[in-house]
Coordinates of C-alpha atoms and ligand atoms in Angstrom, one line a residue:
X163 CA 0.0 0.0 0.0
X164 CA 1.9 3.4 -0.8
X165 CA 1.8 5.8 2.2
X166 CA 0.2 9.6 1.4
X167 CA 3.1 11.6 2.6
X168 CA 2.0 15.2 4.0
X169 CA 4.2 18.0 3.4
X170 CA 4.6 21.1 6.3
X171 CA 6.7 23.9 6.6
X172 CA 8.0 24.9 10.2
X173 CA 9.6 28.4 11.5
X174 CA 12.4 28.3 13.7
X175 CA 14.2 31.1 15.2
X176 CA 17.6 30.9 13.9
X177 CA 19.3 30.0 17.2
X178 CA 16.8 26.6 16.9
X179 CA 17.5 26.3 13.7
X180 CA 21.6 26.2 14.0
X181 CA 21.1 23.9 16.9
X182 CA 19.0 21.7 15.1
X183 CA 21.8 21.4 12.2
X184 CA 24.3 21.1 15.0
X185 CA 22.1 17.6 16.2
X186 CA 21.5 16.2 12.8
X187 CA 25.8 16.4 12.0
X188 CA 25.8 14.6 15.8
X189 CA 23.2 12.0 15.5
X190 CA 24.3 11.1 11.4
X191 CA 20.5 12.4 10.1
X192 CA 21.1 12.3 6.7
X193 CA 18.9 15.6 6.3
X194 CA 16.4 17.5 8.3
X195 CA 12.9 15.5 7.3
X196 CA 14.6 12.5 8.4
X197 CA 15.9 14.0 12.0
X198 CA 11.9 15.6 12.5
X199 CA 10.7 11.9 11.6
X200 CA 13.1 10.0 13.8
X201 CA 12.4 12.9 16.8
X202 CA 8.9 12.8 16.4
X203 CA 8.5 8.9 16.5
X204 CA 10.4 8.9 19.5
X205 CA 8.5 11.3 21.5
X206 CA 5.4 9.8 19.9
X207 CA 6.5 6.5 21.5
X208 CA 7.2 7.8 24.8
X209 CA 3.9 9.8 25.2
X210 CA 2.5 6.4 24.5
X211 CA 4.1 4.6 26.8
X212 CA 3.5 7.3 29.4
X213 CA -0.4 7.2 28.4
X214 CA -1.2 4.0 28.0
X215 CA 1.2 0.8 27.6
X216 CA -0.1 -1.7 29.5
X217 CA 1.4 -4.9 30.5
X218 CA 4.8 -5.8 32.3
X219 CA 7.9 -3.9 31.6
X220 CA 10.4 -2.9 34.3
X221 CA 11.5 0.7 35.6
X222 CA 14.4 3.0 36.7
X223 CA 13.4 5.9 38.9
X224 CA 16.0 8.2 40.2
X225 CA 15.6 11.0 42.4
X226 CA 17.1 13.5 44.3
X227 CA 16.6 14.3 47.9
X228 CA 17.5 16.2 50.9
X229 CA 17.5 13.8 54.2
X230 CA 17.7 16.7 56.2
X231 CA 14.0 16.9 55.5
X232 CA 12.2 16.0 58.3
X233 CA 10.4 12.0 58.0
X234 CA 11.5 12.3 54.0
X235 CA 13.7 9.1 53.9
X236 CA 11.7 7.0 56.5
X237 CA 8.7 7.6 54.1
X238 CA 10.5 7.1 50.9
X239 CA 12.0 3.5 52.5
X240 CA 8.2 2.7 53.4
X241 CA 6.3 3.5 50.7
X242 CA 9.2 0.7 48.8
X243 CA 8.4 -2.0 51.5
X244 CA 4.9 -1.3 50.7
X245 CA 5.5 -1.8 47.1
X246 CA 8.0 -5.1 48.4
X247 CA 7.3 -6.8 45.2
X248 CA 7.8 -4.5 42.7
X249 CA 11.0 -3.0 44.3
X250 CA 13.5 -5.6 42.7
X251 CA 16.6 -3.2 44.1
X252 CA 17.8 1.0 45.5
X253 CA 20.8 2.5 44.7
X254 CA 21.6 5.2 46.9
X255 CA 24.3 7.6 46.5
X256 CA 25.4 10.2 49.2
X257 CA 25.5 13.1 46.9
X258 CA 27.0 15.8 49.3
X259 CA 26.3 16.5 52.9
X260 CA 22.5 16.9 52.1
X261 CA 21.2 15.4 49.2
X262 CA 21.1 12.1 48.4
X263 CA 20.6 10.3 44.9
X264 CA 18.4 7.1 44.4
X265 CA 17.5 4.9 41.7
X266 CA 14.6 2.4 42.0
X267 CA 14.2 -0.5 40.0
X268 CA 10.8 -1.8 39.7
X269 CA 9.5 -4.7 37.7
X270 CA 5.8 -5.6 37.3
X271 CA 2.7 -4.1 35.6
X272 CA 3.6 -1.3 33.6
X273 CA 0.7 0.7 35.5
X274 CA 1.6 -0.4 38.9
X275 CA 5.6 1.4 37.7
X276 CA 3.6 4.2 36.9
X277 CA 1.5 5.1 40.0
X278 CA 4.6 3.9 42.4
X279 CA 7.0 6.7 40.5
X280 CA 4.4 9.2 40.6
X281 CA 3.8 8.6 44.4
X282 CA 7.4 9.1 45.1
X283 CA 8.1 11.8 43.0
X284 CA 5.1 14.0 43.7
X285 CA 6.7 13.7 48.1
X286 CA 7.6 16.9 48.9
X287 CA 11.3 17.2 48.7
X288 CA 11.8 15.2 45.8
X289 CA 13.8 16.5 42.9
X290 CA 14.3 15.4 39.2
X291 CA 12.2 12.5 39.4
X292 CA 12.4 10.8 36.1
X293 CA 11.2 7.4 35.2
X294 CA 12.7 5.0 32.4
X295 CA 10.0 2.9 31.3
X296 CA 10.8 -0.6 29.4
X297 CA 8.0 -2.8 28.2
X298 CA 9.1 -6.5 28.2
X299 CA 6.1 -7.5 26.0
X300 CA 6.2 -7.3 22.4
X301 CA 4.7 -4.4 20.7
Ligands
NI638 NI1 22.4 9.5 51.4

């Protein structure tokens, strides 16, 4: 079946524009419609996964706290023994006199990742939250 292909035109401010040149001489694009197609399935694969992907997959959530802040790693440790079996393992790192670094990893039902890393990161004190989310199903 032969694909429609849609044509668009998009303004950059120059700055953007340099930058973007900049990436696709980095990354080996061989030109700009291929760099926006690449870019775009990406994030178009992450909001997905964000949304909606469903199923098992495992998870890396790293954070950045201060355990000066009063009950902040007591509830951080408990809300993982709550969540026992998805925990597989914490890294902690002693950042500098204050903060602390850690990185979860959690295996289990893709949704279950999802509500434990939102939990943790929306505690007050936590910074940077991030999660790196990896289907182990098929698409
Ligand atoms: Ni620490």
């Amino acid at each position: 079946m032969e694909k429609t292909i849609e044509r668009f035109t998009i303004s950059l401010e120059e700055e953007l524009a340099r930058q973007f040149d900049d990436l696709i001489h980095l990354r080996g694009y061989k030109n700009r419609s291929e760099a926006v197609r690449d870019l775009l399935r990406k994030e178009l694969a992450t909001v997905k996964l964000e949304q909606d992907g469903s199923g098992e997959g495992v998870g890396a959530l790293s954070y950045v706290y201060d355990h000066h802040q009063r009950e902040l790693s007591r509830r951080l440790t408990r809300m993982q023994h709550d969540e026992h079996d998805l925990t597989q393992a914490t890294l902690h790192i002693h950042l500098d006199h204050d903060r602390c670094l850690e990185t979860v990893v959690l295996r289990g039902a893709m949704d279950r990742i999802r509500s434990q890393a939102q939990s943790i990161t929306a505690e007050s004190g936590v910074q940077y939250g991030h999660l790196h989310l990896i289907p182990l199903d098929g698409e």
